[in-house]
Coordinates of C-alpha atoms and ligand atoms in Angstrom, one line a residue:
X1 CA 93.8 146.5 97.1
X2 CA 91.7 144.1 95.5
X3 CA 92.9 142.5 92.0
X4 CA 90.3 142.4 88.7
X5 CA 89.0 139.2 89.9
X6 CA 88.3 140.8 93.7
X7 CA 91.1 139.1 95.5
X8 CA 93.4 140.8 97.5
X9 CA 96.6 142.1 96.2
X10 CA 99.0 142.7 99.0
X11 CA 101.5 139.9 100.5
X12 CA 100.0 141.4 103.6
X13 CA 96.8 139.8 103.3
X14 CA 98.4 136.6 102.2
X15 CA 96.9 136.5 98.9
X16 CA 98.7 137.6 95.6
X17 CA 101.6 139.6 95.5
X18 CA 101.9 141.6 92.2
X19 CA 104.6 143.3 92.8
X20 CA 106.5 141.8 89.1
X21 CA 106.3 145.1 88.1
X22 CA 104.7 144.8 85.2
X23 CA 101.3 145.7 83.7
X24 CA 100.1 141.9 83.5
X25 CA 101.5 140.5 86.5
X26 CA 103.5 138.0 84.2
X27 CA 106.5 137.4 84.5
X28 CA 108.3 137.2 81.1
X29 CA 106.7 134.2 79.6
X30 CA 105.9 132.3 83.0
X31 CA 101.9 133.7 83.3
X32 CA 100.0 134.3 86.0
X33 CA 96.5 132.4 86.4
X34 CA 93.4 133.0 88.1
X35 CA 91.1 130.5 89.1
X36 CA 89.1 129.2 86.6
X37 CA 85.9 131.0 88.1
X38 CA 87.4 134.1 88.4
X39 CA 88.4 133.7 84.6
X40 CA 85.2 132.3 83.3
X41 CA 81.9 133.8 82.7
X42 CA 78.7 132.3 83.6
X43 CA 76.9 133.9 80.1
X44 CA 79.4 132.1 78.0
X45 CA 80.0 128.4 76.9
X46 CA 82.8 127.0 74.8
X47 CA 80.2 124.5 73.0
X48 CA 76.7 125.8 71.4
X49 CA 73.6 123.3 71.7
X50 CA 70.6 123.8 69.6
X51 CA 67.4 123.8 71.5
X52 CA 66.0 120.1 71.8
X53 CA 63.1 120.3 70.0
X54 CA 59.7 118.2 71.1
X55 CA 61.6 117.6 74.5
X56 CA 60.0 117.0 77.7
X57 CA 61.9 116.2 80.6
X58 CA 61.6 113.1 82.2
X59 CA 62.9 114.0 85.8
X60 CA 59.6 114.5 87.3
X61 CA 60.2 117.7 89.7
X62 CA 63.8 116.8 90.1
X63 CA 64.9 119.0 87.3
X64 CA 67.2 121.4 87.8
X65 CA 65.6 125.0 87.0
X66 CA 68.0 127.5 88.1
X67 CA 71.7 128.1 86.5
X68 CA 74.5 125.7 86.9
X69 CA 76.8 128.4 87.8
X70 CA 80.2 126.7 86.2
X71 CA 81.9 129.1 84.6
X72 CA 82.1 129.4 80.5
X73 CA 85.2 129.7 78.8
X74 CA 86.0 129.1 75.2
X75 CA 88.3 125.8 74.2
X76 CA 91.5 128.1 73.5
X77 CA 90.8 129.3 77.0
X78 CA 90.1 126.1 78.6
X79 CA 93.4 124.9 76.7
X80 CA 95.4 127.9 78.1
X81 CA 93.8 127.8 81.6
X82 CA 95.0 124.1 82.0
X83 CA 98.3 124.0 80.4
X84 CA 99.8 127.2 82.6
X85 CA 98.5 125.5 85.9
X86 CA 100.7 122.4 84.6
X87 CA 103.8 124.5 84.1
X88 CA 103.8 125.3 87.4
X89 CA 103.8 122.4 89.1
X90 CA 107.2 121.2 90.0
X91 CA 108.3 117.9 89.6
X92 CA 110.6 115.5 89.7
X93 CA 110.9 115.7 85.5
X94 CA 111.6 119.4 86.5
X95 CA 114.5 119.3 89.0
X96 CA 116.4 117.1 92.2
X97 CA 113.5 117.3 94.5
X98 CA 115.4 116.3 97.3
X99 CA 112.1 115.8 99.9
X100 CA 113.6 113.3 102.8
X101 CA 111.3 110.0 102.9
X102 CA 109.1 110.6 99.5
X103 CA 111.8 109.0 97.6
X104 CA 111.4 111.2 94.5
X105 CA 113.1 109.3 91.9
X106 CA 112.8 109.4 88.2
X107 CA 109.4 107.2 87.0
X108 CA 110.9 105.5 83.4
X109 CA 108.9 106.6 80.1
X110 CA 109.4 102.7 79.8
X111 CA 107.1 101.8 82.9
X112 CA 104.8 104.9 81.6
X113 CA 104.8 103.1 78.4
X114 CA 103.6 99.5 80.0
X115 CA 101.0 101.5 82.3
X116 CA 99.3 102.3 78.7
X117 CA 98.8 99.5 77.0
X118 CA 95.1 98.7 76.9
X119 CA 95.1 95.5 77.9
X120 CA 96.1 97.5 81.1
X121 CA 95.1 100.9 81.1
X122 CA 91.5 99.9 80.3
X123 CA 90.5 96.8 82.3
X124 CA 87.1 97.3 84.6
X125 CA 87.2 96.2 87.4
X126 CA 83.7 94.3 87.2
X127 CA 84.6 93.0 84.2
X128 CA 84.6 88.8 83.7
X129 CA 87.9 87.5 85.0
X130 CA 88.3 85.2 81.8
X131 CA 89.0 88.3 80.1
X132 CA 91.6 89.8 82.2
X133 CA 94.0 86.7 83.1
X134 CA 96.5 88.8 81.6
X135 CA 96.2 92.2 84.2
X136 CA 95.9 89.1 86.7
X137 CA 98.7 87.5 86.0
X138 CA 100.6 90.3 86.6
X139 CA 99.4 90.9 89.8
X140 CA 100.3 87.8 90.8
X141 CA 103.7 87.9 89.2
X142 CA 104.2 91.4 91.0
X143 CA 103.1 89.5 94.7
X144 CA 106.0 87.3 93.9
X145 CA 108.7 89.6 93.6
X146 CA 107.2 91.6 96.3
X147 CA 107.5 88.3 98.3
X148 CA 110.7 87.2 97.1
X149 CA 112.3 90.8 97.7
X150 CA 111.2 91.3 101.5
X151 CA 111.4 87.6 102.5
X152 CA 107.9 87.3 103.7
X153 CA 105.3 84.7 103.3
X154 CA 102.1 86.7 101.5
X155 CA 101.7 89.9 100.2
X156 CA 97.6 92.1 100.2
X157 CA 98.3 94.2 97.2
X158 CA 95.0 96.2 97.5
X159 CA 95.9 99.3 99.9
X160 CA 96.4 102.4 97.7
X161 CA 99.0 103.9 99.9
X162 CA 101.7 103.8 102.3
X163 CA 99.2 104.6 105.6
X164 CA 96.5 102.6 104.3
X165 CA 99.0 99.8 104.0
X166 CA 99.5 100.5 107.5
X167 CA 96.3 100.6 108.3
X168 CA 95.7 97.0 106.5
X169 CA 98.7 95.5 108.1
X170 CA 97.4 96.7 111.7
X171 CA 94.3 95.0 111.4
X172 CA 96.0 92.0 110.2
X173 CA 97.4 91.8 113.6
X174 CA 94.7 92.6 115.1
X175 CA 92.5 90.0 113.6
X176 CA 95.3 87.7 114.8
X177 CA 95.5 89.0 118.2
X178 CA 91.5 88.3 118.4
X179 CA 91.7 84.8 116.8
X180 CA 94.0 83.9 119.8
X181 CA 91.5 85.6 122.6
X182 CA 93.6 88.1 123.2
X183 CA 91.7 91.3 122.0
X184 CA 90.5 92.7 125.4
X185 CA 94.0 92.6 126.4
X186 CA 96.8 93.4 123.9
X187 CA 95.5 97.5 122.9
X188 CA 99.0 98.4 123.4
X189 CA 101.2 99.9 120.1
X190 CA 104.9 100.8 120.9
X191 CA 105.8 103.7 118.2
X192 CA 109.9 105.1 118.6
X193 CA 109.4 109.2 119.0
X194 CA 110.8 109.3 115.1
X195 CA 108.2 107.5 113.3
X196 CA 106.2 109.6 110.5
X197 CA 103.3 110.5 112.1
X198 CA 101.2 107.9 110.2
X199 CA 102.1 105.3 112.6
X200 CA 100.5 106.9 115.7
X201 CA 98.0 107.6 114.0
X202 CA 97.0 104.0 112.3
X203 CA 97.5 102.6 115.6
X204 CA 95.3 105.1 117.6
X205 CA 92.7 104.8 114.3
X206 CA 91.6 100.9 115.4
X207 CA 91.7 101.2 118.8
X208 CA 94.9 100.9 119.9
X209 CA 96.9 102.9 122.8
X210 CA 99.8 104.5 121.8
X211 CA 102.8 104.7 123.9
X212 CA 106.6 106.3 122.6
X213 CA 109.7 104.9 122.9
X214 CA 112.6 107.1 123.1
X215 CA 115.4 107.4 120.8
X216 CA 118.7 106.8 121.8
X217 CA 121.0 109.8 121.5
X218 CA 122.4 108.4 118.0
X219 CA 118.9 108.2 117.0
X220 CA 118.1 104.7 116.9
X221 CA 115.9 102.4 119.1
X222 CA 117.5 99.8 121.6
X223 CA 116.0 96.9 122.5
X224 CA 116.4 98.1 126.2
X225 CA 114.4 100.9 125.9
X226 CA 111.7 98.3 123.6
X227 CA 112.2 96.0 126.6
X228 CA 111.5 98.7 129.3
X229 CA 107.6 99.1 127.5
X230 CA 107.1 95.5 126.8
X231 CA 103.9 94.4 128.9
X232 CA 101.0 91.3 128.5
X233 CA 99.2 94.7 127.1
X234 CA 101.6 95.0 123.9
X235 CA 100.2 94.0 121.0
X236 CA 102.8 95.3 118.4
X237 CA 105.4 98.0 117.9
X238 CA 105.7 100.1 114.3
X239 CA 109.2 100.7 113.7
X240 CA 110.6 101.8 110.8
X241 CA 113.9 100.8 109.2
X242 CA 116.2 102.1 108.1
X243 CA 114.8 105.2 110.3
X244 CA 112.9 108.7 109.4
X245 CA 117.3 109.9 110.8
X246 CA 117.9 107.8 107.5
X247 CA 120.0 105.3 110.3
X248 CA 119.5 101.5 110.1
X249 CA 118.3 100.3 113.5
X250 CA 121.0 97.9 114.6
X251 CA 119.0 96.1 117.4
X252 CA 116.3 95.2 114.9
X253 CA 116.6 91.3 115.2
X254 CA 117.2 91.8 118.9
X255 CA 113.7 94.2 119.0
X256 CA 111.9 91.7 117.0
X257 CA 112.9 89.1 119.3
X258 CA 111.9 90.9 122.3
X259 CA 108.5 91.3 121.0
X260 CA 107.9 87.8 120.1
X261 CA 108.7 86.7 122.8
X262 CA 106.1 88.3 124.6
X263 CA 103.2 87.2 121.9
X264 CA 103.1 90.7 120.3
X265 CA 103.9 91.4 116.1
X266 CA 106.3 93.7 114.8
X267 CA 104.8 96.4 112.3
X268 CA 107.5 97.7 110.1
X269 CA 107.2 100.4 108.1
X270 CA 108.7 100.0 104.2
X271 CA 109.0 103.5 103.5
X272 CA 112.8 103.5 103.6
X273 CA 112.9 99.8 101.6
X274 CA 114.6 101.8 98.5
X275 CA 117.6 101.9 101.1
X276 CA 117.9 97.6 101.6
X277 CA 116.3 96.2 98.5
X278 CA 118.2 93.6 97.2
X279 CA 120.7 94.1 100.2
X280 CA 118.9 92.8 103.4
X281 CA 115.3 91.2 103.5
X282 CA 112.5 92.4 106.3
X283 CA 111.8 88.7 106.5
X284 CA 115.2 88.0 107.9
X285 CA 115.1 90.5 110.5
X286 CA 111.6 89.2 112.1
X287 CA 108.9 91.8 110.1
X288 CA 105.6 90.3 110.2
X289 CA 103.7 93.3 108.3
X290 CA 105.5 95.5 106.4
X291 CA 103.9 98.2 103.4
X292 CA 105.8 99.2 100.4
X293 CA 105.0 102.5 98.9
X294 CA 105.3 101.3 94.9
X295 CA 105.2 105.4 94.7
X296 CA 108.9 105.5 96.9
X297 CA 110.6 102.6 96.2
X298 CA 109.9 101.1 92.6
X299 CA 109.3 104.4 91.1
X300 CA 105.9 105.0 90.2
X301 CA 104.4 108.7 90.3
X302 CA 104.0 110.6 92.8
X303 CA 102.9 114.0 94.4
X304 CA 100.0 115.8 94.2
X305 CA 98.1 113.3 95.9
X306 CA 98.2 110.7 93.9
X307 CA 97.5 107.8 93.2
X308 CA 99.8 105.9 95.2
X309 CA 100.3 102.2 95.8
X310 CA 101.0 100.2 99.2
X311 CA 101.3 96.2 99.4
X312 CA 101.8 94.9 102.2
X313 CA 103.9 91.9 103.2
X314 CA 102.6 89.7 105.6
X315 CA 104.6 87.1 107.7
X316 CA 103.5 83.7 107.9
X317 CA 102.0 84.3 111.4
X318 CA 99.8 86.4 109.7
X319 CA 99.2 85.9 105.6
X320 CA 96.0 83.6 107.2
X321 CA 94.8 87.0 108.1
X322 CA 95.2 88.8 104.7
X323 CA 92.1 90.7 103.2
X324 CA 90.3 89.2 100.2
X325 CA 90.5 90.1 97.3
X326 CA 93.7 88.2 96.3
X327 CA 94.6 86.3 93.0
X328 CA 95.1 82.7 92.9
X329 CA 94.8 79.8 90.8
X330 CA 91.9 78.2 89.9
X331 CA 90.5 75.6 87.5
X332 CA 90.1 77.4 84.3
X333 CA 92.9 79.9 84.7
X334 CA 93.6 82.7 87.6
X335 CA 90.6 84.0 89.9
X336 CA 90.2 86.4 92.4
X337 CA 88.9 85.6 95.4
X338 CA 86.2 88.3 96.4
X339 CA 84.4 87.1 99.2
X340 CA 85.7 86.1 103.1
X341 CA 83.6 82.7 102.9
X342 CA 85.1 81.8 99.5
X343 CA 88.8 82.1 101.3
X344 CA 90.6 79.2 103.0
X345 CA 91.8 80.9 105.7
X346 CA 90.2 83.6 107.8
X347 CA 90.9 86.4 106.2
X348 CA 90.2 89.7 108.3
X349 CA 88.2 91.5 105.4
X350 CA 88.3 94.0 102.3
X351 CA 90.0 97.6 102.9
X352 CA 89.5 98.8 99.2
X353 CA 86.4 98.6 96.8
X354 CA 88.3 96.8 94.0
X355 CA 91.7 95.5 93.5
X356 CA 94.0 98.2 94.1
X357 CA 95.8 100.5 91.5
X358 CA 96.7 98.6 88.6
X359 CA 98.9 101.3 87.0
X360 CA 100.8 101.5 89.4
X361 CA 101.3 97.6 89.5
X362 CA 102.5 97.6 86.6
X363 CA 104.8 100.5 86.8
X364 CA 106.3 98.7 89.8
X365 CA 106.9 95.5 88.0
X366 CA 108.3 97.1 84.6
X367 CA 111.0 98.9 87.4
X368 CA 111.9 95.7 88.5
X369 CA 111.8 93.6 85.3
X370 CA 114.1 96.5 83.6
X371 CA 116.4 96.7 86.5
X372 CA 116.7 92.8 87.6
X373 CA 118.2 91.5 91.0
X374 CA 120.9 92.8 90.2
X375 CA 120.2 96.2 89.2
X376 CA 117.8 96.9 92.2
X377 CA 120.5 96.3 94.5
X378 CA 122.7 98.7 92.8
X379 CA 119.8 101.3 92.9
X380 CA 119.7 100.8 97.0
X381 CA 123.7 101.2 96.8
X382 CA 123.8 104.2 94.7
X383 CA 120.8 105.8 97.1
X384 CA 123.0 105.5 99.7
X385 CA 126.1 106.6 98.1
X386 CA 123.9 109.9 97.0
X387 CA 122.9 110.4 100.0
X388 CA 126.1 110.3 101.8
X389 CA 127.9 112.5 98.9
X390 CA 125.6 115.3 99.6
X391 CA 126.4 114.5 103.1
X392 CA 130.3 114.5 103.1
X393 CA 129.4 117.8 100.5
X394 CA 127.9 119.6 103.8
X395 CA 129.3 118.4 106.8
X396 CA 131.8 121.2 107.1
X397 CA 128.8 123.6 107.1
X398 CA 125.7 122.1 108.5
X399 CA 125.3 120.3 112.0
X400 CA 124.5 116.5 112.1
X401 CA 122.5 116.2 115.4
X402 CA 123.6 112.1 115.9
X403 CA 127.1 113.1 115.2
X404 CA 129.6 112.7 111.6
X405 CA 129.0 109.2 110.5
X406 CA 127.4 107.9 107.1
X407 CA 123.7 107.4 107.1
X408 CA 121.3 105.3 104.5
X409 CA 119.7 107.0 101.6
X410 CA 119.3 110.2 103.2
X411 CA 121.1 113.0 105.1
X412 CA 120.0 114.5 108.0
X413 CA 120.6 118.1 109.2
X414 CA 119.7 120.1 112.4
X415 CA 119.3 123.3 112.8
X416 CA 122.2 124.4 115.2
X417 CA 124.3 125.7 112.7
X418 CA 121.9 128.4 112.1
X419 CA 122.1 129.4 115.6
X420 CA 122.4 133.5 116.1
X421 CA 122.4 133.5 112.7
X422 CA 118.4 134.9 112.4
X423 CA 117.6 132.3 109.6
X424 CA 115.4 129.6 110.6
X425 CA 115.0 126.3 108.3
X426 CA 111.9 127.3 106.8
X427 CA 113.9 130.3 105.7
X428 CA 116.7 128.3 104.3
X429 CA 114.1 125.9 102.7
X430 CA 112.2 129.1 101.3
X431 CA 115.4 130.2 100.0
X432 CA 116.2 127.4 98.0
X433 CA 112.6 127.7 96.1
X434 CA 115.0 130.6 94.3
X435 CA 117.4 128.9 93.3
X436 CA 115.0 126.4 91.5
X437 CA 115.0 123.7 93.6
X438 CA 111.7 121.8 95.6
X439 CA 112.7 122.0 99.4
X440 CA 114.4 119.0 101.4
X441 CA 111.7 118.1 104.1
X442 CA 111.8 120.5 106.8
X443 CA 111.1 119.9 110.6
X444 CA 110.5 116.3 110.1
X445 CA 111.7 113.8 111.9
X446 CA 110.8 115.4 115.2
X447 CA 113.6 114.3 117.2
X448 CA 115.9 116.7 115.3
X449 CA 115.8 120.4 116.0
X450 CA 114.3 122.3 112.7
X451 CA 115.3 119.5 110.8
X452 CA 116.3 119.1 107.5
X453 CA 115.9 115.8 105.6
X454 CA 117.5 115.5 102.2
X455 CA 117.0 112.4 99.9
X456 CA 118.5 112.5 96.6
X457 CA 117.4 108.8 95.4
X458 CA 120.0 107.3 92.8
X459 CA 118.4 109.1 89.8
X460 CA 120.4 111.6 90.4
X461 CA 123.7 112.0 88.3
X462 CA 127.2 113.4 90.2
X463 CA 127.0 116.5 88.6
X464 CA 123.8 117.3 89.6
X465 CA 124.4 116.8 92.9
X466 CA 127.4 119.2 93.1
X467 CA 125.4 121.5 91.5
X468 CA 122.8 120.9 94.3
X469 CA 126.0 121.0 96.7
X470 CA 127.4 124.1 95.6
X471 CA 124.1 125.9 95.9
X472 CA 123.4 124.7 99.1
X473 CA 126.7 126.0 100.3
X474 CA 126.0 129.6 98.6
X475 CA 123.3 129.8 100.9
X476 CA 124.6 128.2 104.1
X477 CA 127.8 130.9 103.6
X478 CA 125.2 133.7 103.1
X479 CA 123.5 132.7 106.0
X480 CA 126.6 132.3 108.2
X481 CA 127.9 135.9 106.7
X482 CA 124.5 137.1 108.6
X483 CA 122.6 138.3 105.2
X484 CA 119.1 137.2 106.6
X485 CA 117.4 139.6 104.1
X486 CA 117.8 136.9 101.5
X487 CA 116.3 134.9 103.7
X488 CA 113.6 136.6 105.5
X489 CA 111.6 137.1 102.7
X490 CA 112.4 134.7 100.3
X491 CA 111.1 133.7 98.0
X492 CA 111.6 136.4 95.7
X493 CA 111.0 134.5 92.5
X494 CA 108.8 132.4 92.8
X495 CA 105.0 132.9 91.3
X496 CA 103.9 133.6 94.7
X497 CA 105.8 134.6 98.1
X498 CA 105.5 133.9 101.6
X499 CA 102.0 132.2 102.2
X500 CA 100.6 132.6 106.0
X501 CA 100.9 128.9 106.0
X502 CA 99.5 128.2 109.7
X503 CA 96.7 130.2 108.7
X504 CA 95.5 128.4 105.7
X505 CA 96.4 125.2 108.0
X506 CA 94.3 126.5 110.6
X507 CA 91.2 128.2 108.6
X508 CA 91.9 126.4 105.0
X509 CA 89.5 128.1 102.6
X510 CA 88.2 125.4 100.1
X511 CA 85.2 126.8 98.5
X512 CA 85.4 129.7 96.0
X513 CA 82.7 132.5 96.5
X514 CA 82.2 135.1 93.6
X515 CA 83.4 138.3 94.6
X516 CA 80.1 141.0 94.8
X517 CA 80.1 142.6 91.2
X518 CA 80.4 138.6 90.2
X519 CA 77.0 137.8 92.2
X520 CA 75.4 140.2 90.8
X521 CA 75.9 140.0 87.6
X522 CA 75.0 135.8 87.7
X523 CA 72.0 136.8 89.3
Ligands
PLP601 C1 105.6 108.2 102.9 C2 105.6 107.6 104.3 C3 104.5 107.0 104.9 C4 103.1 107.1 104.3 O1 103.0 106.7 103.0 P1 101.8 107.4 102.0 O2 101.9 106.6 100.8 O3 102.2 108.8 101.9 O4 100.5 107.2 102.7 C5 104.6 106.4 106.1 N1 105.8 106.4 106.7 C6 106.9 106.9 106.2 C7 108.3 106.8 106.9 C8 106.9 107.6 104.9 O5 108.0 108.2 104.4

C-alpha cells in the first residue's frame, strides 16, 4: 500500500506503519509529518514577488531557466512543518537519556544564556582581533582551566569534536615522532579491544598500524599485556580512562611508564573525564595527549550531530607540536597566532578553518565558573554515585560480565541474563522506547556480549532514577517471565516501529525522488 504522498505503508516494507487506527494517522495530539517535499507543492510559494520590472539578468548564460523544484508551502505551514519535527526529537530536556559514554547531562539555561550574548554569539571569525579581545580572552581563560583541570602543559582548542581531537592529538605525536627521525620506524598504535571505535580508526587515518591489546578478564589493560606488544615499532597506545566497561585502568602509571620508556606517547582518550575531574589529573598519570569532549563533560549540547567541542591537552613533550591558531599575548592586547612561521615552536599545522566553536567555549567555561573546583568534583562524585545506584538497583536482575563490584560513571550489563529467554538487547532497548525513555547504549563496548551501557550523569535526581530502576525491572521480570511479545515487536508507541536498521545501514537512501503523479505534475 502506498500512503497519499506515495510511500509505502506497511512495517513490512520498512517505511511507515499506520496502523494508529485512526483516519489521520495521528495519534491524539502527537501528529504525524511528511517530508517537507511530499507536503509542499512546487506551484505554490509562501511569499509573492512582483515581476522586476526593466530587469535584465546579468549572469551571462549562467542563469538558471528551468524550475527550482523546492517545494512551496505557506508560512503557517512552514511554522507547523518545523515545530512537529521538533517535538519529536528526544532529548535530554525531555527525559534520563541514559546513553553509556555520551554523557548526556543537563546543558544550564545559564550557560545558554552566556552563549547569547553578542559580544559572543556574533563575532566573525575574520573580524580585526582589536575588536574581539573579549571572545579572546575567554579562550584563553578557558585553555587555563582546561590546563589546570587535566594537569597538562598546553591545550589546541580548535578541534570540533571528540575524534577530531583525536585525530589532532595523533598528529601531534606524530610530528614529534618525525622531529626526532623516527617516522619511518614508529607506525605502530597499540589500541585495548574496548576502545570506541574512533581510536582505530584515527590511528589507521594517518598512517599508522593498528594492533589490539587484550583485555584482562575484569576488563581492564595490564601493563603485561601493554608490555607483551611494546616494540622499537610503537609509536603510541590510545587508551582510555576510566574505560568504555566504565572501570578505571589501575596500571595506568605503570602503562605509561612502559611506553615511555620505549620512546613512544601515550594517547588518552577524555571521553570518560566527567568520571575524575577534580578527583585525579591525566597529567599525573603520564597522558601526553588527551581530548575533552566540552559536549560530555562540561555540559554543552549535544546530539543530532552537533556541534561539538574537543580540546586537546598536550603534554610538555609535545605542546611544541600544537597547531596554530592559538591565543597569546601580544603587545597591544591578545592575538592569535594564524600562521606556522609566526609560531615559536614548530607547530605541526591547522586542523580547522577558524578557531573552533566559540559557543561551545563559552558554555564550557560558564559550567565551570558556576560550578567552581569544588563543585566539579562533586559533579564526578555524584556521576559515579548515579551510576552505581542504578547499578546496585539491577544487579539482582541483570548479569555484570567483569563480575559485582562498583564501576565509574557508568554501569555495564551483558546480555547473559537474557539467555533462553528469546529477548535480545536490542529488544530490551526497543522496549524501553515505550516506556518513554532514549535507550542505554546497546552492543557497545565490544568485549561485552550484547552489551548494555547505562550512564545516568549527576543531573539526574534519586527519584528519577528509581523511577528509571523500577521500569527497568518491569521489563527485565517480563522478560524473565518469557513474555517476548512485548518485546519482539516493540515499539508499540512510538511514532514509528521497527526500522530494518542494517538495511538503511547498508543501502541508506539520502535523496528524496518525487513519487510518479509528483513528476508529472512538476513537469
Ligand atoms: C564520544 C566518544 C568519542 C568521540 O567523540 P565525538 O565528539 O563523538 O567525536 C571517542 N571516544 C569515546 C570513548 C567516546 O565516548
Amino acid at each position: 500500500m502506498l500512503n497519499r504522498q506515495g510511500r509505502p505503508t506497511s512495517a513490512g516494507d520498512g517505511a511507515i506503519t499506520a496502523d494508529t487506527g485512526t483516519f489521520t494517522g495521528n495519534r491524539a495530539l502527537l501528529q504525524e509529518e511528511a517530508l517537507i517535499f511530499e507536503s509542499g507543492r512546487y506551484e505554490t510559494t509562501g511569499v509573492d514577488f512582483d515581476e522586476p520590472e526593466n530587469f535584465s539578468p546579468r549572469l551571462g548564460g549562467l542563469a538558471r531557466e528551468g524550475d527550482i523544484g523546492l517545494p512551496g508551502l505557506s508560512e503557517p505551514e512552514t511554522m507547523r512543518h518545523f515545530v512537529r519535527l521538533s517535538q519529536k526529537n528526544y532529548g535530554i530536556d525531555t527525559g534520563l537519556f541514559p546513553l553509556g559514554s555520551c554523557t548526556m547531562k543537563h546543558n544550564a539555561r545559564l550557560n545558554e544564556r552566556m552563549a547569547r550574548l553578542p559580544g559572543f554569539a556574533d563575532v566573525h571569525p575574520l573580524q580585526p582581533v582589536s575588536s574581539v579581545q573579549g571572545a579572546l580572552e575567554l579562550m584563553d581563560e578557558l585553555s587555563r582551566y582546561l590546563v589546570t583541570l587535566t594537569g597538562m602543559t598546553s591545550v589546541a582548542l580548535s578541534p570540533k569534536a571528540g575524534a577530531h581531537g583525536e585525530l589532532c592529538g595523533m598528529m601531534a605525536i606524530k610530528a614529534a615522532i618525525d622531529a626526532k627521525g623516527e617516522g619511518e620506524t614508529r607506525r605502530t598504535v597499540l589500541v585495548p579491544e574496548s576502545a570506541h571505535g574512533t581510536n582505530p580508526a584515527t590511528a589507521a587515518l594517518i598512517g599508522f598500524k593498528v594492533r589490539t591489546v587484550p583485555a584482562d578478564t575484569d576488563g581492564t589493560v595490564r601493563v603485561q599485556a601493554v608490555k607483551d606488544l611494546i616494540g622499537p615499532d610503537t609509536a603510541a597506545i590510545m587508551l582510555t580512562n576510566p574505560n568504555t566497561c566504565g572501570l578505571f585502568e589501575p596500571e595506568i602509571v605503570e602503562i605509561a611508564r612502559a611506553l615511555h620508556d620505549a620512546g613512544a606517547y601515550f594517547y588518552c582518550d577524555g571521553a570518560n573525564f566527567n568520571a575524575i575531574v577534580g578527583k585525579a589529573r591525566p597529567g599525573d598519570l603520564g597522558v601526553d595527549a588527551m581530548h575533552i569532549n566540552l559536549h560530555k563533560t562540561f555540559s554543552t549540547p549535544h546530539g543530532g550531530g552537533g556541534p561539538g567541542s574537543g580540546p586537546v591537552v598536550l603534554s610538555q613533550r609535545l605542546a611544541p607540536f600544537a597547531p596554530v591558531p592559538f591565543v597569546t599575548p601580544g603587545a597591544e592586547g591578545l592575538i592569535l597566532v594564524e600562521h606556522e612561521k609566526d609560531a615559536d615552536e614548530k607547530p605541526f599545522g591547522r586542523i580547522t578553518a577558524f578557531h573552533g566553536q566559540m559557543g561551545m567555549y563559552v558554555r564550557a567555561l560558564a559550567y565551570m565558573l558556576s560550578h567552581g573546583s569544588d563543585g566539579m568534583k562533586q559533579a564526578s562524585e555524584d556521576a559515579v554515585l548515579n551510576a552505581n545506584y542504578i547499578r546496585a538497583g539491577l544487579r539482582d536482575l541483570m548479569s555484570q560480565p567483569f563480575g559485582d563490584k562498583p564501576c565509574m560513571h557508568e554501569a555495564l550489563f551483558d546480555d547473559s541474563w537474557l539467555k533462553d529467554t528469546g529477548v535480545s538487547t536490542l529488544d530490551f532497548a526497543k522496549a524501553m522506547i515505550d516506556e518513554g525513555y532514549h535507550p542505554m547504549t546497546v552492543y557497545f563496548p565490544l568485549v561485552a556480549h550484547g552489551a548494555m551501557l547505562v550512564e545516568p550523569t549527576e543531573s539526574e535526581s534519586k527519584s528519577s532514577l528509581d523511577l528509571f530502576i523500577a521500569s527497568m525491572r518491569d521489563l527485565a521480570q517480563a522478560a524473565k517471565r518469557g513474555e517476548s511479545e512485548r518485546f519482539a515487536q516493540a515499539p508499540f508507541h512510538a511514532p514509528r516501529r521497527r526500522l530494518d536498521e542494517t538495511r538503511a545501514a547498508r543501502q541508506p537512501i539520502l535523496k528524496w525522488t518525487p513519487p510518479e503523479p509528483m513528476r508529472e505534475a512538476a513537469e
